[in-house]
Amino acid sequence: DQQVKQNSPSLSVQEGRISILNCDYTNSMFDYFLWYKKYPAEGPTFLISISSIKDKNEDGRFTVFLNKSAKHLSLHIVPSQPGDSAVYFCGNAGGTSYGKLTFGQGTILTVHP
Amino acid sequence: AAGVIQSPRHLIKEKRETATLKCYPIPRHDTVYWYQQGPGQDPQFLISFYEKMQSDKGSIPDRFSAQQFSDYHSELNMSSLELGDSALYFCASSLGLAGGKVYFGPGTRLTVT
């Protein structure tokens, strides 16, 4: 069974600084890792993904790093903005359906002006 | 751009009643996923459909059933409702096996009293 864990329930950073969100996983049999952002009372919004054959993927202010040996995934947001304040979920996609996402518990990011 | 539509947005039912949640995927998307998010929990995958056939199954109770229709919309039927079924139910859609990149709807909040 794929397990994804986000050990930090919350993170607080100052506007303009870097936000680093972390995620650990236990099962290496997957194809993609993803990060989703979620505001209260809304559905998760896809942010960025990374293939298991890569170790870095960048999209604007968002960069995802994959450390396969450590089974660790991280999301860097630079520079952080107040509008980034939300719950961030990491997930991996596996099985026969790439959309069958297994999510971590989420990290609440608060970016202070 | 058109997004995933879910109806109703809010639903209140009593124990042992039946509920039907509807999901209308993004136009041309052929894959639909259902997730359940309980209070304080991460989203849990329930079931998915690709081209009107069930493609994957997660932790969906036997009291629940779902299907995808010819127009690709999907319905989640929930019978003998229990208090523990109170949750936010998300539908997501994608175009085929999208590498984990799925688009979530706003969710249906089901409250069982």
mmCIF file of C-alpha atoms in Angstrom:
data_model
loop_
_atom_site.group_PDB
_atom_site.id
_atom_site.type_symbol
_atom_site.label_atom_id
_atom_site.label_comp_id
_atom_site.label_asym_id
_atom_site.label_seq_id
_atom_site.Cartn_x
_atom_site.Cartn_y
_atom_site.Cartn_z
ATOM 1 C CA ASP A 1 0.000 0.000 0.000
ATOM 2 C CA GLN A 2 1.353 3.399 -0.916
ATOM 3 C CA GLN A 3 1.832 5.691 2.035
ATOM 4 C CA VAL A 4 2.613 9.329 1.872
ATOM 5 C CA LYS A 5 3.376 11.356 4.960
ATOM 6 C CA GLN A 6 3.653 15.045 5.595
ATOM 7 C CA ASN A 7 5.111 15.339 9.057
ATOM 8 C CA SER A 8 4.736 19.092 9.433
ATOM 9 C CA PRO A 9 1.110 20.055 9.967
ATOM 10 C CA SER A 10 1.866 23.747 9.547
ATOM 11 C CA LEU A 11 4.484 26.175 8.289
ATOM 12 C CA SER A 12 4.696 29.920 8.717
ATOM 13 C CA VAL A 13 6.968 32.103 6.583
ATOM 14 C CA GLN A 14 7.449 35.769 5.810
ATOM 15 C CA GLU A 15 6.441 37.170 2.462
ATOM 16 C CA GLY A 16 9.324 37.082 0.022
ATOM 17 C CA ARG A 17 11.125 34.249 1.778
ATOM 18 C CA ILE A 18 11.313 30.617 0.733
ATOM 19 C CA SER A 19 8.687 28.097 1.776
ATOM 20 C CA ILE A 20 9.807 24.481 1.905
ATOM 21 C CA LEU A 21 7.179 21.806 2.234
ATOM 22 C CA ASN A 22 8.233 18.216 2.804
ATOM 23 C CA CYS A 23 6.790 14.824 2.126
ATOM 24 C CA ASP A 24 8.039 11.273 2.765
ATOM 25 C CA TYR A 25 6.834 8.125 1.105
ATOM 26 C CA THR A 26 7.283 4.446 1.737
ATOM 27 C CA ASN A 27 6.483 2.727 -1.546
ATOM 28 C CA SER A 28 8.713 3.299 -4.546
ATOM 29 C CA MET A 29 6.405 1.653 -7.076
ATOM 30 C CA PHE A 30 4.806 4.692 -8.658
ATOM 31 C CA ASP A 31 5.260 6.946 -11.654
ATOM 32 C CA TYR A 32 4.487 10.446 -10.482
ATOM 33 C CA PHE A 33 4.579 12.627 -7.431
ATOM 34 C CA LEU A 34 2.401 15.680 -7.234
ATOM 35 C CA TRP A 35 1.645 18.703 -5.145
ATOM 36 C CA TYR A 36 -1.834 20.122 -4.760
ATOM 37 C CA LYS A 37 -2.972 23.302 -3.070
ATOM 38 C CA LYS A 38 -6.304 23.585 -1.335
ATOM 39 C CA TYR A 39 -8.271 26.520 -0.012
ATOM 40 C CA PRO A 40 -11.099 26.004 2.489
ATOM 41 C CA ALA A 41 -14.369 24.899 0.877
ATOM 42 C CA GLU A 42 -12.676 24.385 -2.499
ATOM 43 C CA GLY A 43 -11.345 21.353 -4.293
ATOM 44 C CA PRO A 44 -7.597 20.739 -4.491
ATOM 45 C CA THR A 45 -5.792 22.557 -7.275
ATOM 46 C CA PHE A 46 -2.942 20.883 -9.117
ATOM 47 C CA LEU A 47 0.355 22.725 -8.665
ATOM 48 C CA ILE A 48 3.230 20.710 -10.013
ATOM 49 C CA SER A 49 4.250 17.124 -10.603
ATOM 50 C CA ILE A 50 7.465 15.208 -11.066
ATOM 51 C CA SER A 51 8.137 11.942 -12.787
ATOM 52 C CA SER A 52 9.916 9.273 -10.807
ATOM 53 C CA ILE A 53 12.736 9.285 -13.314
ATOM 54 C CA LYS A 54 13.591 12.905 -12.545
ATOM 55 C CA ASP A 55 14.931 14.625 -9.465
ATOM 56 C CA LYS A 56 13.781 18.173 -10.108
ATOM 57 C CA ASN A 57 10.978 19.983 -11.866
ATOM 58 C CA GLU A 58 10.490 23.719 -11.930
ATOM 59 C CA ASP A 59 7.490 25.841 -12.832
ATOM 60 C CA GLY A 60 7.736 29.519 -12.078
ATOM 61 C CA ARG A 61 7.998 30.063 -8.349
ATOM 62 C CA PHE A 62 7.444 26.380 -7.647
ATOM 63 C CA THR A 63 10.159 23.729 -7.697
ATOM 64 C CA VAL A 64 9.713 20.134 -6.679
ATOM 65 C CA PHE A 65 12.667 17.981 -5.687
ATOM 66 C CA LEU A 66 12.621 14.207 -5.533
ATOM 67 C CA ASN A 67 15.218 12.300 -3.521
ATOM 68 C CA LYS A 68 14.607 8.678 -4.365
ATOM 69 C CA SER A 69 17.275 7.259 -2.081
ATOM 70 C CA ALA A 70 15.734 9.056 0.891
ATOM 71 C CA LYS A 71 12.175 8.575 -0.389
ATOM 72 C CA HIS A 72 11.629 12.250 0.129
ATOM 73 C CA LEU A 73 9.798 14.893 -1.845
ATOM 74 C CA SER A 74 9.875 18.618 -1.271
ATOM 75 C CA LEU A 75 8.197 21.686 -2.704
ATOM 76 C CA HIS A 76 10.016 25.013 -2.725
ATOM 77 C CA ILE A 77 8.083 28.232 -3.219
ATOM 78 C CA VAL A 78 10.249 31.261 -3.938
ATOM 79 C CA PRO A 79 9.377 33.998 -3.273
ATOM 80 C CA SER A 80 6.444 33.207 -1.029
ATOM 81 C CA GLN A 81 3.371 35.392 -1.341
ATOM 82 C CA PRO A 82 0.397 35.874 1.005
ATOM 83 C CA GLY A 83 -1.831 34.330 -1.663
ATOM 84 C CA ASP A 84 0.116 31.097 -1.282
ATOM 85 C CA SER A 85 -1.435 30.606 2.140
ATOM 86 C CA ALA A 86 -3.382 27.349 1.863
ATOM 87 C CA VAL A 87 -3.179 23.669 2.664
ATOM 88 C CA TYR A 88 -0.652 21.815 0.548
ATOM 89 C CA PHE A 89 -1.013 18.119 -0.143
ATOM 90 C CA CYS A 90 1.620 15.899 -1.658
ATOM 91 C CA GLY A 91 0.494 12.781 -3.393
ATOM 92 C CA ASN A 92 1.697 10.005 -5.590
ATOM 93 C CA ALA A 93 0.016 8.360 -8.495
ATOM 94 C CA GLY A 94 0.271 4.665 -8.967
ATOM 95 C CA GLY A 95 -1.578 1.528 -9.780
ATOM 96 C CA THR A 96 -3.325 1.147 -13.075
ATOM 97 C CA SER A 97 -4.935 4.555 -12.788
ATOM 98 C CA TYR A 98 -2.620 7.528 -12.716
ATOM 99 C CA GLY A 99 -5.359 9.544 -11.104
ATOM 100 C CA LYS A 100 -5.615 7.324 -8.073
ATOM 101 C CA LEU A 101 -3.815 9.762 -5.891
ATOM 102 C CA THR A 102 -2.673 8.879 -2.435
ATOM 103 C CA PHE A 103 -2.443 12.074 -0.413
ATOM 104 C CA GLY A 104 -0.454 13.031 2.612
ATOM 105 C CA GLN A 105 -2.138 14.679 5.578
ATOM 106 C CA GLY A 106 -1.499 18.167 4.315
ATOM 107 C CA THR A 107 0.577 21.097 5.549
ATOM 108 C CA ILE A 108 -1.013 24.435 6.323
ATOM 109 C CA LEU A 109 1.175 27.167 4.882
ATOM 110 C CA THR A 110 0.744 30.705 6.182
ATOM 111 C CA VAL A 111 2.645 33.484 4.461
ATOM 112 C CA HIS A 112 2.725 36.679 6.498
ATOM 113 C CA PRO A 113 2.894 40.063 4.740
ATOM 114 C CA ALA B 1 -12.173 27.590 -18.717
ATOM 115 C CA ALA B 2 -14.806 25.053 -17.785
ATOM 116 C CA GLY B 3 -14.141 23.180 -14.570
ATOM 117 C CA VAL B 4 -15.479 20.087 -12.894
ATOM 118 C CA ILE B 5 -19.036 20.615 -11.717
ATOM 119 C CA GLN B 6 -20.477 18.864 -8.714
ATOM 120 C CA SER B 7 -24.030 18.910 -7.507
ATOM 121 C CA PRO B 8 -25.402 19.482 -5.066
ATOM 122 C CA ARG B 9 -22.800 21.553 -3.223
ATOM 123 C CA HIS B 10 -24.408 20.843 0.120
ATOM 124 C CA LEU B 11 -26.617 17.964 1.180
ATOM 125 C CA ILE B 12 -28.163 17.108 4.500
ATOM 126 C CA LYS B 13 -29.549 13.641 5.036
ATOM 127 C CA GLU B 14 -30.665 11.552 7.967
ATOM 128 C CA LYS B 15 -29.229 8.216 9.003
ATOM 129 C CA ARG B 16 -30.310 5.294 6.850
ATOM 130 C CA GLU B 17 -31.340 7.582 4.007
ATOM 131 C CA THR B 18 -29.928 7.506 0.485
ATOM 132 C CA ALA B 19 -27.930 10.200 -1.266
ATOM 133 C CA THR B 20 -26.843 10.694 -4.867
ATOM 134 C CA LEU B 21 -23.933 12.951 -5.738
ATOM 135 C CA LYS B 22 -23.353 14.038 -9.313
ATOM 136 C CA CYS B 23 -20.175 14.977 -11.122
ATOM 137 C CA TYR B 24 -19.794 16.585 -14.527
ATOM 138 C CA PRO B 25 -16.204 16.372 -15.758
ATOM 139 C CA ILE B 26 -14.370 18.947 -17.791
ATOM 140 C CA PRO B 27 -15.504 18.683 -21.439
ATOM 141 C CA ARG B 28 -13.619 15.958 -23.325
ATOM 142 C CA HIS B 29 -12.294 14.420 -20.121
ATOM 143 C CA ASP B 30 -13.020 10.710 -20.094
ATOM 144 C CA THR B 31 -11.840 9.760 -16.621
ATOM 145 C CA VAL B 32 -13.597 10.524 -13.362
ATOM 146 C CA TYR B 33 -12.408 9.972 -9.797
ATOM 147 C CA TRP B 34 -14.221 10.191 -6.475
ATOM 148 C CA TYR B 35 -12.547 11.158 -3.200
ATOM 149 C CA GLN B 36 -13.856 11.436 0.332
ATOM 150 C CA GLN B 37 -12.387 13.870 2.855
ATOM 151 C CA GLY B 38 -13.559 13.513 6.416
ATOM 152 C CA PRO B 39 -13.113 16.256 9.018
ATOM 153 C CA GLY B 40 -9.427 16.761 9.722
ATOM 154 C CA GLN B 41 -8.437 14.005 7.318
ATOM 155 C CA ASP B 42 -6.678 13.858 3.990
ATOM 156 C CA PRO B 43 -8.665 13.027 0.867
ATOM 157 C CA GLN B 44 -9.177 9.301 0.395
ATOM 158 C CA PHE B 45 -9.615 7.755 -3.023
ATOM 159 C CA LEU B 46 -12.918 5.937 -3.472
ATOM 160 C CA ILE B 47 -13.283 4.862 -7.072
ATOM 161 C CA SER B 48 -12.486 5.873 -10.635
ATOM 162 C CA PHE B 49 -13.905 5.344 -14.094
ATOM 163 C CA TYR B 50 -12.260 5.476 -17.499
ATOM 164 C CA GLU B 51 -14.411 5.447 -20.618
ATOM 165 C CA LYS B 52 -17.459 4.420 -18.592
ATOM 166 C CA MET B 53 -15.741 1.404 -17.076
ATOM 167 C CA GLN B 54 -14.530 1.162 -13.500
ATOM 168 C CA SER B 55 -10.766 1.550 -13.635
ATOM 169 C CA ASP B 56 -9.729 1.478 -10.016
ATOM 170 C CA LYS B 57 -11.255 1.005 -6.608
ATOM 171 C CA GLY B 58 -10.178 2.327 -3.262
ATOM 172 C CA SER B 59 -11.740 2.390 0.154
ATOM 173 C CA ILE B 60 -15.328 2.608 -0.995
ATOM 174 C CA PRO B 61 -17.900 1.008 1.331
ATOM 175 C CA ASP B 62 -20.190 -1.653 -0.071
ATOM 176 C CA ARG B 63 -23.111 0.696 0.680
ATOM 177 C CA PHE B 64 -21.771 3.022 -1.990
ATOM 178 C CA SER B 65 -21.934 2.495 -5.718
ATOM 179 C CA ALA B 66 -20.960 4.643 -8.646
ATOM 180 C CA GLN B 67 -21.111 4.680 -12.386
ATOM 181 C CA GLN B 68 -20.076 6.772 -15.342
ATOM 182 C CA PHE B 69 -22.652 7.472 -18.005
ATOM 183 C CA SER B 70 -22.401 7.791 -21.774
ATOM 184 C CA ASP B 71 -21.943 11.560 -21.507
ATOM 185 C CA TYR B 72 -19.066 10.894 -19.053
ATOM 186 C CA HIS B 73 -20.825 12.359 -16.066
ATOM 187 C CA SER B 74 -20.701 10.230 -12.958
ATOM 188 C CA GLU B 75 -22.953 9.596 -10.005
ATOM 189 C CA LEU B 76 -22.039 8.339 -6.565
ATOM 190 C CA ASN B 77 -24.924 6.598 -4.852
ATOM 191 C CA MET B 78 -24.785 6.207 -1.106
ATOM 192 C CA SER B 79 -27.302 4.099 0.771
ATOM 193 C CA SER B 80 -27.990 3.375 4.431
ATOM 194 C CA LEU B 81 -26.163 6.535 5.342
ATOM 195 C CA GLU B 82 -24.243 6.610 8.591
ATOM 196 C CA LEU B 83 -23.053 9.530 10.675
ATOM 197 C CA GLY B 84 -19.507 8.680 9.653
ATOM 198 C CA ASP B 85 -20.350 9.328 6.022
ATOM 199 C CA SER B 86 -20.455 13.046 6.769
ATOM 200 C CA ALA B 87 -17.604 14.410 4.704
ATOM 201 C CA LEU B 88 -16.593 16.468 1.725
ATOM 202 C CA TYR B 89 -16.846 14.431 -1.449
ATOM 203 C CA PHE B 90 -14.660 15.499 -4.326
ATOM 204 C CA CYS B 91 -14.944 14.493 -7.905
ATOM 205 C CA ALA B 92 -11.997 14.932 -10.236
ATOM 206 C CA SER B 93 -11.518 14.410 -13.924
ATOM 207 C CA SER B 94 -8.693 13.947 -16.368
ATOM 208 C CA LEU B 95 -8.085 13.149 -19.988
ATOM 209 C CA GLY B 96 -7.008 9.547 -19.951
ATOM 210 C CA LEU B 97 -4.040 8.634 -17.823
ATOM 211 C CA ALA B 98 -2.860 12.161 -17.214
ATOM 212 C CA GLY B 99 0.260 11.512 -15.215
ATOM 213 C CA GLY B 100 -1.536 12.272 -12.001
ATOM 214 C CA LYS B 101 -2.682 15.680 -13.171
ATOM 215 C CA VAL B 102 -6.354 15.656 -12.372
ATOM 216 C CA TYR B 103 -8.720 18.538 -11.923
ATOM 217 C CA PHE B 104 -10.889 18.592 -8.848
ATOM 218 C CA GLY B 105 -14.383 19.909 -8.474
ATOM 219 C CA PRO B 106 -15.450 22.145 -5.587
ATOM 220 C CA GLY B 107 -16.828 19.209 -3.627
ATOM 221 C CA THR B 108 -20.170 18.243 -2.152
ATOM 222 C CA ARG B 109 -20.478 18.595 1.584
ATOM 223 C CA LEU B 110 -22.647 15.795 2.916
ATOM 224 C CA THR B 111 -23.953 16.037 6.438
ATOM 225 C CA VAL B 112 -25.673 13.024 7.932
ATOM 226 C CA THR B 113 -27.753 13.724 11.037
#
